[in-house]
Structures are given as C-alpha cells and as structure tokens.
Coordinates of C-alpha atoms and ligand atoms in Angstrom, one line a residue:
M1 CA 0.0 0.0 0.0
K2 CA 2.8 2.3 1.0
K3 CA 4.6 1.5 -2.2
V4 CA 1.5 2.4 -4.3
S5 CA 1.0 5.7 -2.7
L6 CA 4.7 6.5 -3.0
A7 CA 4.5 5.7 -6.8
V8 CA 1.4 7.9 -7.1
A9 CA 3.1 10.7 -5.3
S10 CA 6.2 10.6 -7.5
L11 CA 4.0 10.5 -10.6
V12 CA 2.1 13.6 -9.4
I13 CA 5.4 15.4 -8.7
L14 CA 6.8 14.4 -12.1
L15 CA 3.7 15.7 -13.8
A16 CA 3.9 19.0 -11.8
V17 CA 7.6 19.4 -12.8
L18 CA 6.7 18.7 -16.4
L19 CA 3.9 21.2 -16.5
V20 CA 6.0 23.9 -14.8
A21 CA 9.0 23.2 -17.0
K22 CA 6.8 23.5 -20.2
T23 CA 5.3 26.7 -18.8
L24 CA 8.7 28.3 -18.0
A25 CA 10.0 27.3 -21.5
Y26 CA 7.0 29.1 -23.0
R27 CA 8.7 32.3 -24.3
S28 CA 7.0 35.5 -25.4
K29 CA 6.8 36.0 -29.1
Q30 CA 6.4 39.7 -28.8
L31 CA 9.0 42.1 -30.2
P32 CA 10.7 44.4 -27.6
A33 CA 8.9 47.8 -27.3
E34 CA 10.6 50.4 -29.4
A35 CA 10.3 54.2 -29.0
A36 CA 7.4 55.0 -31.3
P37 CA 8.2 57.6 -33.9
S38 CA 6.0 60.7 -33.5
V39 CA 3.6 61.1 -36.4
P40 CA 1.4 64.2 -36.1
I41 CA -2.0 63.7 -37.7
D42 CA -3.7 66.6 -39.5
T43 CA -6.7 67.8 -37.4
A44 CA -8.9 67.9 -40.4
A45 CA -8.5 64.2 -41.1
A46 CA -11.6 63.2 -39.2
A47 CA -13.7 65.6 -41.1
R48 CA -12.4 64.1 -44.4
L49 CA -13.5 60.7 -43.2
A50 CA -16.9 62.0 -42.2
G51 CA -17.3 63.5 -45.6
A52 CA -16.7 60.1 -47.2
L53 CA -19.2 58.4 -44.9
A54 CA -22.0 60.6 -46.4
F55 CA -22.0 58.7 -49.7
R56 CA -24.5 55.8 -49.7
T57 CA -22.1 53.4 -51.6
I58 CA -24.3 50.3 -50.9
S59 CA -23.4 47.2 -52.9
F60 CA -26.0 44.7 -54.1
Q61 CA -25.8 41.3 -55.7
G62 CA -25.4 42.2 -59.4
T63 CA -25.6 45.8 -60.7
A64 CA -29.3 46.3 -60.2
G65 CA -29.9 48.5 -57.2
V66 CA -26.5 50.0 -57.2
D67 CA -26.7 53.8 -57.0
T68 CA -23.9 54.8 -59.4
T69 CA -24.1 58.5 -58.5
Q70 CA -23.0 57.6 -55.0
F71 CA -19.9 55.8 -56.2
H72 CA -19.1 58.6 -58.6
G73 CA -19.7 61.1 -55.8
L74 CA -17.4 59.3 -53.4
Q75 CA -14.6 59.0 -56.0
T76 CA -14.9 62.7 -57.0
Y77 CA -14.9 63.6 -53.3
L78 CA -11.7 61.6 -52.8
E79 CA -10.0 63.4 -55.7
R80 CA -10.7 66.7 -54.1
A81 CA -9.9 65.6 -50.5
F82 CA -6.5 64.0 -51.5
P83 CA -5.1 66.2 -54.3
A84 CA -1.5 65.0 -54.0
V85 CA -2.5 61.3 -54.1
H86 CA -4.4 62.0 -57.3
A87 CA -1.7 64.1 -58.9
R88 CA 1.2 61.7 -58.2
L89 CA -0.3 58.2 -58.2
A90 CA -1.7 56.5 -61.3
R91 CA -5.3 55.6 -60.8
E92 CA -7.3 53.1 -62.9
R93 CA -10.9 52.1 -62.8
V94 CA -11.3 48.3 -63.1
A95 CA -14.5 46.7 -64.2
G96 CA -16.9 49.5 -63.0
F97 CA -16.1 51.3 -59.8
N98 CA -13.2 49.3 -58.4
L99 CA -10.1 51.5 -58.0
L100 CA -6.4 50.6 -58.4
Y101 CA -3.7 53.1 -57.5
R102 CA 0.0 52.7 -58.3
W103 CA 2.8 54.7 -56.6
P104 CA 5.9 53.7 -58.4
G105 CA 8.9 52.8 -56.3
G106 CA 12.5 53.8 -57.0
D107 CA 13.9 50.2 -57.0
T108 CA 12.2 48.0 -59.5
T109 CA 13.9 44.9 -58.2
L110 CA 11.9 45.0 -55.0
Q111 CA 8.4 43.4 -54.9
P112 CA 5.6 45.8 -54.3
V113 CA 3.3 46.3 -51.3
L114 CA -0.4 46.1 -51.7
L115 CA -2.9 47.8 -49.4
L116 CA -6.6 46.8 -49.7
A117 CA -9.8 48.4 -48.6
H118 CA -13.4 48.6 -50.0
Q119 CA -15.6 51.4 -50.9
D120 CA -19.0 49.7 -50.5
V121 CA -21.0 49.4 -47.3
V122 CA -23.9 47.3 -46.2
P123 CA -27.3 48.9 -46.1
V124 CA -29.0 50.1 -42.8
E125 CA -31.6 47.6 -41.8
P126 CA -35.0 49.2 -42.5
G127 CA -36.7 50.2 -39.3
T128 CA -33.5 50.7 -37.3
E129 CA -32.6 54.2 -38.6
D130 CA -34.1 55.8 -35.5
R131 CA -31.8 53.9 -33.2
W132 CA -28.8 55.7 -34.6
T133 CA -27.4 58.5 -32.4
E134 CA -26.3 60.3 -35.5
P135 CA -27.7 59.5 -39.0
P136 CA -25.9 56.6 -40.7
F137 CA -25.1 58.6 -43.8
G138 CA -25.0 62.0 -42.1
G139 CA -21.2 62.3 -42.1
R140 CA -21.3 63.7 -38.5
I141 CA -18.6 64.0 -35.8
S142 CA -19.9 64.3 -32.3
A143 CA -18.8 63.3 -28.7
G144 CA -15.4 62.4 -30.0
Y145 CA -16.5 59.9 -32.7
V146 CA -17.0 59.9 -36.4
W147 CA -20.4 58.3 -37.0
G148 CA -21.7 56.5 -39.9
R149 CA -22.1 53.3 -41.9
G150 CA -18.6 52.4 -43.0
A151 CA -16.7 54.1 -40.2
L152 CA -15.1 50.7 -39.3
D153 CA -16.1 48.6 -42.3
D154 CA -14.4 49.8 -44.3
K155 CA -14.2 53.4 -45.4
G156 CA -12.3 54.2 -42.2
N157 CA -9.4 52.1 -43.5
L158 CA -9.8 53.3 -47.1
V159 CA -9.6 57.0 -46.2
A160 CA -6.9 56.4 -43.6
I161 CA -4.7 54.8 -46.3
L162 CA -5.2 57.8 -48.6
E163 CA -4.6 60.1 -45.6
A164 CA -1.2 58.3 -45.0
V165 CA -0.1 58.5 -48.6
E166 CA -1.1 62.2 -48.9
A167 CA 0.9 62.9 -45.7
L168 CA 3.9 61.0 -47.0
L169 CA 3.8 62.8 -50.3
G170 CA 3.6 66.1 -48.4
Q171 CA 6.8 65.1 -46.6
G172 CA 8.5 64.4 -49.9
F173 CA 8.7 60.7 -49.2
Q174 CA 9.6 58.5 -52.2
P175 CA 9.0 54.8 -51.8
R176 CA 11.7 52.4 -52.8
R177 CA 9.1 49.7 -53.4
T178 CA 6.1 50.3 -55.5
V179 CA 2.9 50.7 -53.4
Y180 CA -0.4 49.6 -54.8
L181 CA -3.7 50.6 -53.3
A182 CA -6.8 48.5 -54.4
F183 CA -10.3 49.5 -53.4
G184 CA -13.0 47.2 -54.4
A185 CA -16.6 48.3 -54.8
D186 CA -18.5 45.1 -53.9
E187 CA -16.7 43.4 -51.0
E188 CA -19.9 43.0 -49.1
V189 CA -21.5 40.9 -51.9
G190 CA -18.6 38.6 -52.7
G191 CA -15.8 40.9 -54.0
A192 CA -16.0 40.2 -57.8
G193 CA -14.2 43.6 -58.2
A194 CA -11.3 42.4 -56.1
R195 CA -11.1 39.2 -58.2
Q196 CA -10.9 41.4 -61.4
I197 CA -8.2 43.6 -59.9
A198 CA -6.2 40.5 -58.8
A199 CA -6.5 39.1 -62.3
L200 CA -5.3 42.4 -63.8
L201 CA -2.3 42.5 -61.5
G202 CA -1.6 38.9 -62.2
S203 CA -1.6 39.5 -65.9
R204 CA 1.0 42.2 -65.3
N205 CA 3.0 39.8 -63.3
V206 CA 2.7 41.9 -60.1
R207 CA 3.7 39.7 -57.2
P208 CA 3.3 41.7 -53.9
E209 CA 5.8 41.1 -51.1
F210 CA 2.7 41.2 -48.9
L211 CA -0.7 42.6 -48.6
V212 CA -2.7 44.1 -45.8
D213 CA -6.5 44.1 -45.8
E214 CA -9.3 44.6 -43.2
G215 CA -10.3 41.7 -41.0
G216 CA -8.2 42.2 -37.8
A217 CA -8.1 45.0 -35.2
V218 CA -6.9 45.9 -31.8
A219 CA -9.4 44.0 -29.7
E220 CA -10.3 44.9 -26.2
G221 CA -12.2 42.2 -24.2
V222 CA -13.0 40.1 -27.2
V223 CA -10.9 37.1 -26.4
P224 CA -11.7 35.6 -23.0
G225 CA -8.8 35.5 -20.5
A226 CA -6.7 38.2 -22.3
R227 CA -6.0 41.2 -20.0
T228 CA -4.2 43.4 -22.5
P229 CA -5.6 44.6 -25.8
L230 CA -4.8 42.1 -28.6
A231 CA -3.7 43.2 -32.0
L232 CA -5.4 40.4 -34.0
V233 CA -3.6 39.9 -37.3
G234 CA -5.7 37.7 -39.6
I235 CA -3.3 35.1 -41.3
A236 CA -6.2 33.2 -42.9
E237 CA -9.9 33.4 -43.5
K238 CA -12.5 30.7 -43.4
G239 CA -14.2 29.4 -46.5
Y240 CA -17.8 29.7 -47.4
V241 CA -20.4 27.3 -48.7
S242 CA -24.2 27.4 -48.5
V243 CA -25.8 24.0 -48.8
E244 CA -29.4 23.8 -50.2
L245 CA -31.6 21.0 -48.8
T246 CA -34.7 20.1 -50.7
V247 CA -37.5 17.7 -50.0
H248 CA -40.0 16.6 -52.7
V249 CA -43.0 14.6 -51.7
P250 CA -46.6 14.1 -53.1
G251 CA -48.8 16.9 -51.8
G252 CA -52.4 16.5 -50.8
H253 CA -55.1 17.5 -48.4
S254 CA -54.0 18.2 -44.8
S255 CA -57.0 16.2 -43.4
M256 CA -55.2 12.9 -44.3
P257 CA -51.5 13.6 -43.7
P258 CA -48.8 11.0 -43.9
P259 CA -46.6 10.4 -40.8
E260 CA -44.2 13.1 -42.0
T261 CA -44.8 16.1 -44.3
A262 CA -42.1 17.8 -46.4
V263 CA -41.8 20.4 -43.6
G264 CA -41.4 17.6 -41.0
I265 CA -38.7 15.8 -43.0
L266 CA -36.8 18.9 -43.6
S267 CA -37.1 20.1 -40.0
A268 CA -35.7 16.7 -38.8
A269 CA -32.8 17.1 -41.2
I270 CA -32.0 20.5 -39.9
D271 CA -32.3 19.3 -36.3
R272 CA -29.8 16.5 -37.0
L273 CA -27.3 19.0 -38.6
Q274 CA -27.5 21.2 -35.5
G275 CA -27.0 18.2 -33.3
H276 CA -24.0 16.9 -35.3
Q277 CA -21.7 19.9 -35.6
M278 CA -18.4 19.5 -37.5
P279 CA -15.7 18.6 -35.0
A280 CA -14.0 21.3 -32.9
A281 CA -10.3 21.4 -32.4
I282 CA -7.5 23.7 -31.6
R283 CA -5.4 23.7 -34.8
G284 CA -4.1 25.9 -37.6
P285 CA -4.3 29.7 -37.0
T286 CA -6.2 29.3 -33.7
A287 CA -3.4 27.1 -32.4
Q288 CA -1.0 29.8 -33.5
M289 CA -3.1 32.5 -31.8
L290 CA -2.8 30.6 -28.5
D291 CA 1.0 30.2 -28.9
Y292 CA 1.3 34.0 -29.2
L293 CA -1.2 34.7 -26.5
G294 CA -0.2 32.1 -23.9
P295 CA 3.1 33.5 -22.8
E296 CA 1.5 36.9 -22.1
L297 CA -1.1 35.5 -19.7
P298 CA -0.9 35.2 -15.9
F299 CA 0.8 32.0 -14.6
S300 CA -2.3 29.8 -14.5
G301 CA -3.3 30.7 -18.0
R302 CA 0.2 30.3 -19.2
L303 CA 0.4 26.9 -17.6
A304 CA -2.8 25.8 -19.3
L305 CA -1.8 27.1 -22.8
A306 CA 1.7 25.7 -22.5
N307 CA 0.3 22.3 -21.8
R308 CA -2.4 21.9 -24.4
W309 CA -1.5 18.1 -24.6
L310 CA -3.3 18.0 -21.2
F311 CA -5.6 21.0 -21.1
G312 CA -6.6 21.2 -24.8
G313 CA -10.1 20.0 -24.2
L314 CA -10.7 22.4 -21.3
I315 CA -9.3 25.3 -23.3
A316 CA -11.4 24.5 -26.4
G317 CA -14.5 24.1 -24.1
R318 CA -13.9 27.6 -22.6
L319 CA -13.1 29.2 -26.0
G320 CA -16.1 27.5 -27.6
R321 CA -18.6 29.0 -25.2
T322 CA -18.9 32.2 -27.2
P323 CA -20.1 32.2 -30.8
L324 CA -16.9 33.9 -31.9
G325 CA -14.7 31.4 -30.1
N326 CA -16.8 28.5 -31.4
A327 CA -16.3 29.8 -35.0
M328 CA -12.6 29.8 -34.4
L329 CA -12.6 26.1 -33.5
R330 CA -14.7 24.5 -36.1
T331 CA -16.5 24.7 -39.4
S332 CA -19.7 26.5 -38.3
T333 CA -23.3 25.4 -39.2
A334 CA -25.9 28.1 -39.6
P335 CA -29.4 27.3 -41.0
T336 CA -30.4 30.6 -42.6
I337 CA -33.4 30.0 -44.9
F338 CA -36.4 27.7 -44.4
Q339 CA -39.3 27.7 -46.9
G340 CA -42.2 25.4 -47.5
G341 CA -46.0 25.4 -47.7
V342 CA -48.5 27.9 -49.2
K343 CA -51.6 27.4 -47.3
D344 CA -52.5 26.0 -43.8
N345 CA -54.7 23.1 -45.2
V346 CA -52.5 22.0 -48.1
L347 CA -49.7 19.5 -47.7
P348 CA -46.6 21.1 -49.1
S349 CA -45.0 19.1 -52.0
T350 CA -41.7 20.8 -51.5
A351 CA -39.7 22.3 -48.7
R352 CA -36.4 24.0 -49.0
A353 CA -33.7 25.1 -46.6
V354 CA -30.3 26.7 -46.9
V355 CA -27.6 26.1 -44.3
N356 CA -24.5 28.3 -44.4
F357 CA -21.2 26.8 -43.4
R358 CA -18.0 28.8 -42.7
I359 CA -15.2 26.4 -43.5
L360 CA -12.2 26.1 -41.2
P361 CA -8.7 25.9 -42.9
G362 CA -8.0 22.2 -43.1
D363 CA -11.7 21.4 -44.0
S364 CA -13.1 21.9 -47.5
S365 CA -16.5 22.3 -49.2
A366 CA -16.2 18.6 -50.1
T367 CA -15.8 17.5 -46.4
V368 CA -18.7 19.7 -45.5
L369 CA -21.0 18.0 -48.1
R370 CA -19.9 14.6 -47.0
H371 CA -20.6 15.6 -43.4
V372 CA -24.1 17.0 -44.3
R373 CA -25.1 13.8 -46.1
R374 CA -23.9 11.6 -43.3
A375 CA -25.5 13.6 -40.6
I376 CA -28.9 13.9 -42.3
A377 CA -28.8 10.2 -43.5
D378 CA -32.1 10.6 -45.2
P379 CA -32.3 9.9 -49.0
R380 CA -35.5 12.0 -49.2
V381 CA -33.4 15.1 -48.6
E382 CA -31.5 16.3 -51.7
V383 CA -28.2 18.0 -50.8
R384 CA -26.6 20.5 -53.1
A385 CA -23.9 23.1 -52.7
Q386 CA -24.7 26.6 -54.0
E387 CA -21.7 27.1 -56.3
A388 CA -22.0 30.9 -56.9
A389 CA -20.7 32.1 -53.6
L390 CA -18.6 29.0 -52.7
S391 CA -15.1 29.7 -51.6
E392 CA -12.6 27.3 -50.0
P393 CA -10.6 28.4 -46.9
S394 CA -7.7 30.7 -47.7
P395 CA -4.1 29.5 -47.4
V396 CA -2.6 30.3 -44.0
S397 CA 0.1 33.0 -44.2
D398 CA 3.4 32.5 -42.5
V399 CA 4.1 34.2 -39.1
K400 CA 7.8 33.5 -39.6
S401 CA 8.0 35.7 -42.8
P402 CA 9.9 39.0 -42.8
S403 CA 6.6 40.7 -43.7
F404 CA 4.9 39.4 -40.5
Q405 CA 7.9 40.6 -38.5
L406 CA 7.6 44.0 -40.1
L407 CA 3.9 44.2 -39.5
Q408 CA 4.5 43.2 -35.9
R409 CA 7.1 45.9 -35.4
T410 CA 4.8 48.5 -37.0
I411 CA 1.8 47.5 -34.8
R412 CA 4.1 47.8 -31.7
E413 CA 4.8 51.4 -32.7
V414 CA 1.2 52.3 -33.1
A415 CA -0.3 50.2 -30.3
P416 CA 2.5 49.6 -27.8
D417 CA 0.0 48.3 -25.1
A418 CA -1.2 45.5 -27.4
V419 CA 0.0 42.0 -27.7
V420 CA 0.2 40.9 -31.4
V421 CA -1.4 37.6 -32.1
P422 CA -2.1 35.7 -35.4
W423 CA -5.7 34.9 -35.9
L424 CA -8.4 33.3 -38.0
V425 CA -10.8 35.7 -39.7
V426 CA -14.2 34.0 -39.4
G427 CA -15.9 36.2 -42.0
G428 CA -14.7 36.9 -45.5
T429 CA -12.5 39.7 -47.0
D430 CA -11.3 40.8 -50.4
A431 CA -7.8 39.5 -49.5
R432 CA -8.8 35.9 -50.4
H433 CA -9.0 36.9 -54.1
Y434 CA -5.3 37.8 -54.1
A435 CA -4.1 34.5 -52.7
A436 CA -2.5 33.5 -56.1
L437 CA -0.4 36.7 -56.1
T438 CA 1.2 36.6 -52.7
R439 CA 1.8 34.1 -49.9
D440 CA 1.8 36.8 -47.3
S441 CA -1.8 38.1 -46.8
Y442 CA -2.4 39.8 -43.5
R443 CA -5.7 41.2 -42.3
F444 CA -5.3 44.0 -39.8
S445 CA -6.4 47.5 -39.0
A446 CA -5.4 49.7 -36.0
A447 CA -9.0 50.3 -35.2
R448 CA -9.8 49.5 -31.6
V449 CA -12.9 47.4 -31.1
G450 CA -14.6 46.0 -28.1
L451 CA -17.4 43.4 -28.1
R452 CA -20.0 46.2 -28.4
D453 CA -18.2 47.5 -31.5
L454 CA -18.5 44.1 -33.2
E455 CA -22.3 44.6 -33.0
R456 CA -22.0 48.1 -34.6
I457 CA -20.2 46.6 -37.7
H458 CA -23.1 45.9 -40.1
G459 CA -25.4 47.0 -37.2
T460 CA -26.5 50.2 -35.5
N461 CA -24.3 53.2 -34.5
E462 CA -21.1 52.2 -36.4
R463 CA -18.5 54.7 -35.4
V464 CA -14.8 55.3 -34.8
A465 CA -13.2 57.4 -32.1
V466 CA -11.4 60.4 -33.6
A467 CA -8.3 59.7 -31.6
N468 CA -8.3 56.1 -32.7
Y469 CA -8.7 57.2 -36.3
G470 CA -5.4 59.0 -35.9
D471 CA -3.8 55.6 -35.0
M472 CA -5.3 54.0 -38.1
I473 CA -3.6 56.6 -40.3
R474 CA -0.4 56.3 -38.3
F475 CA -0.4 52.6 -38.9
Y476 CA -0.6 52.8 -42.7
L477 CA 1.9 55.7 -42.7
L478 CA 4.5 53.8 -40.6
L479 CA 3.8 50.5 -42.5
I480 CA 4.6 52.2 -45.9
R481 CA 7.7 53.9 -44.3
N482 CA 8.9 50.7 -42.7
S483 CA 8.4 48.5 -45.8
A484 CA 9.1 50.9 -48.6
G485 CA 11.3 53.5 -47.0
Ligands
ZN501 ZN1 -15.5 45.0 -44.9

C-alpha cells in the first residue's frame, strides 16, 4: 500500500515538474517595445473621413440596385480631398467602380506592397434608422466619434490609407518599393471587383511582397482571459459554402396527412445537422493564436496554454462558449433559410432550406458536403452546394515571414499596449481573391474594437473614435515607411 501511494506521489510530482517546465519554457513571441516615432495627424483628417461616410455606396448582388451616382460622388470627393495622391499616383478604374492606384517605387527589383480596402458598405436595416445616435449617412462628428455606416467597415481604413499617402507625399517621401492601393466596390457581396483587380495585377506579373486588408483589429475584451488589448492579425480566413436542402413529396389535403410532411422531413434534417456539428479542435491559425497569447497570460493561463496536450479539451471548451470562439474552433453550421408550404390546409409538395457553413482551414466544401449527407442520413433530402458564392478556406500566411515581423514591429509602434497575435478571420474579406499573387496576406487595422463595436459593424451606430482614427492613419503611414522607406 505504502509502495503504491509512493508511486502515485512521485507521478504527481513528475507531472507537476513537467507542467511547470513547459510553462517556463513558453517564451514570449512579442518584439521588444521600441520608441514610437511621432507622427502628427492633420486635425482635419476626421472631417475628411466624415465626408466620405456621407455617400451611400451600398453594394448589391449584381448591378441592379447600385446607385452609381453615390460611387461617382465618393470618387470625385476623394480626388478633391486628396489632391497630392491623385496628382502623383496613377489611378485606374477596373470593371466598374473598383479602384487601383499605383505609386511607383525607385527600386524596380523590389516586390511591391499592396494595401486593400473597400468602398462599398452594407445597407442600414429598415426600421433601425431611428436607433442611430447620428444618422448613418450624415457624415457627422460628435462626442469624440466619427459616426456612420462604413466608419469601421471599411471606409475608415480606405480613407486612412489615402490620408497616410497624402501625408507622406507632403513630406517628400519617395517609396523604394512600388505601393499599390486596391479599393473594391463590392466586397460586401462577394468581391467580384477584387477578383478582377487581382486578375489584372496577375496579368501584369505583379507579385506583392505582402498585402494588408481589413479583418483584424486591436481588440479589447473580445478574447476571454486576455487582459491586454490584442492586435489580431488575420493570417487566414474561413471558406464559405451554402448548402441547399430540398424535399419533394406528393402533396395533398392536410386532413389525411402521412406520418411526415415535407416540412417535417426537412425540420428533422436541420435538427440532425444542428445536433451533429463539425468537430471542434485547436489547430491551424487558432493554435498559433494561443501560442502567441499564452506567454502573455498570468501564470495559471500560461500553464494551461503551454500544456495543451493535457488541457486542450478544457481550453477548447472555454473558448467555444462564445459564438466567436466556437467559430474559431470548427466549421460552423448556420441554417439561414427555411421555406415550405403555401396554405394552412395544403400538404406542401416541396420544402427547401439553406444552411450556411464557414469552413475552417483544413476542411473543404467537399468535407462539408460529406458531413451533411452523413449527418442527415435521409435519401428523401436532396443535398446540393450553391456554387455561386462558394469559396474554399484561404491559405494560411506564414508568421515567420519577414513581412509578418515588419507588421508586428509597426503594430508595436502604433499600439504599444497591445499583444500581437495571429488569428483566423471568421468572415470573408477581399484578400482571399489575391491568394494567387502573394503568400503573405495579412488582415489588420489599427481600429480599436470591443465586443460592443463588433455589433456596430453591419449593425447600428457604427463609429470610430477620432483619436483612434489617428492611430489607423499612423499605422498605414508607418507601414509604408517601414516597408518601402
Ligand atoms: Zn468589410
């Protein structure tokens, strides 16, 4: 008996030693803080952003519904607001309203830098206009914020990029690398414009050293357990597939129903899909996020993240409690459309549903379809992927690349209080269309967002703090200076 307890005790001690050793060996991946260069921001910058927010550049699937005067208006406005940019950079319109700017570098042997943003915005949900503190297309500044649809997504970034280039031109800065700016006009409806710009650049053999797009931010209180702000740099984005489920059965009179109607069959299928989610796991970009985050946590958190071989399940469980955390761990399942029936006393002959999946890197649309068929396991339910909007997960960009290091250094200069962590963008961005041109696609903006701000994006009261907008401009200015100076 004594021997057994002695063996158990030594095992426990061994385990404790192992856990602590792993924790102590868990080194910070942050770059040392450097003295941030001072970059004064023009006090009229916020007003220029506000002016751009007044244009209702709403994108729609297809050209029907697009108000071309708004896009013309925005582009004419930008010409006036940024005269040096428009005098010194070559600007092209690509397939409609998509814009491509080229600022030629002095050294043609260097690969160019590509900065992305988009001109279009999502509409304001009808009936919610009154809930806005300032009108969504009013172009107002009040209480220290610039208000309006697009302040964060994504005119804030677009106008900040132009502001940075205008300032650099004013300082007589001449880039060594060529700098491209590409501003799509339909990111919110799939980014066909970005695909066209990417094809054009590809045909000209332009191979950017790296690109920076929206999709990451300086997040405060978004990731559970993190006590400092996190500069989330998207190194990949999830794929997208909507799966259509259809049931065809003989119709008839509802007074003599079969055991299951089309609606019943389809409901059961949806229920099985919700009950059998795709597997959750800490892998890929989310594993990399934890590797960067872990060493910055207090001891208990560090111990847990350093020993994922033991605590992985616990960590995944905690992370998966929020919808965002869950989306980072697995291919997500979201039934979004359900249709069937025309009259209360008629048995429907068809019922149709659409389930939207956001595909984790490592999975694919094919694995999703296989999963759907297996989970539903009912031959009466036809399963079909909607091809039009389908996209596979993006490649995962390298955090060991010189470009990531440069980005990390620039972020430290702009947000010295933040910990830089790679991350998985759970939505979609234009960046994915450029995957064939560069291996290093990063999704980051110096905008500071809390959980409440995430609701404002595509929601009500979208806004950016005037002071924070200065950081967004500073970020692009320093990024160009650090990469092309
Ligand atoms: Zn966007």
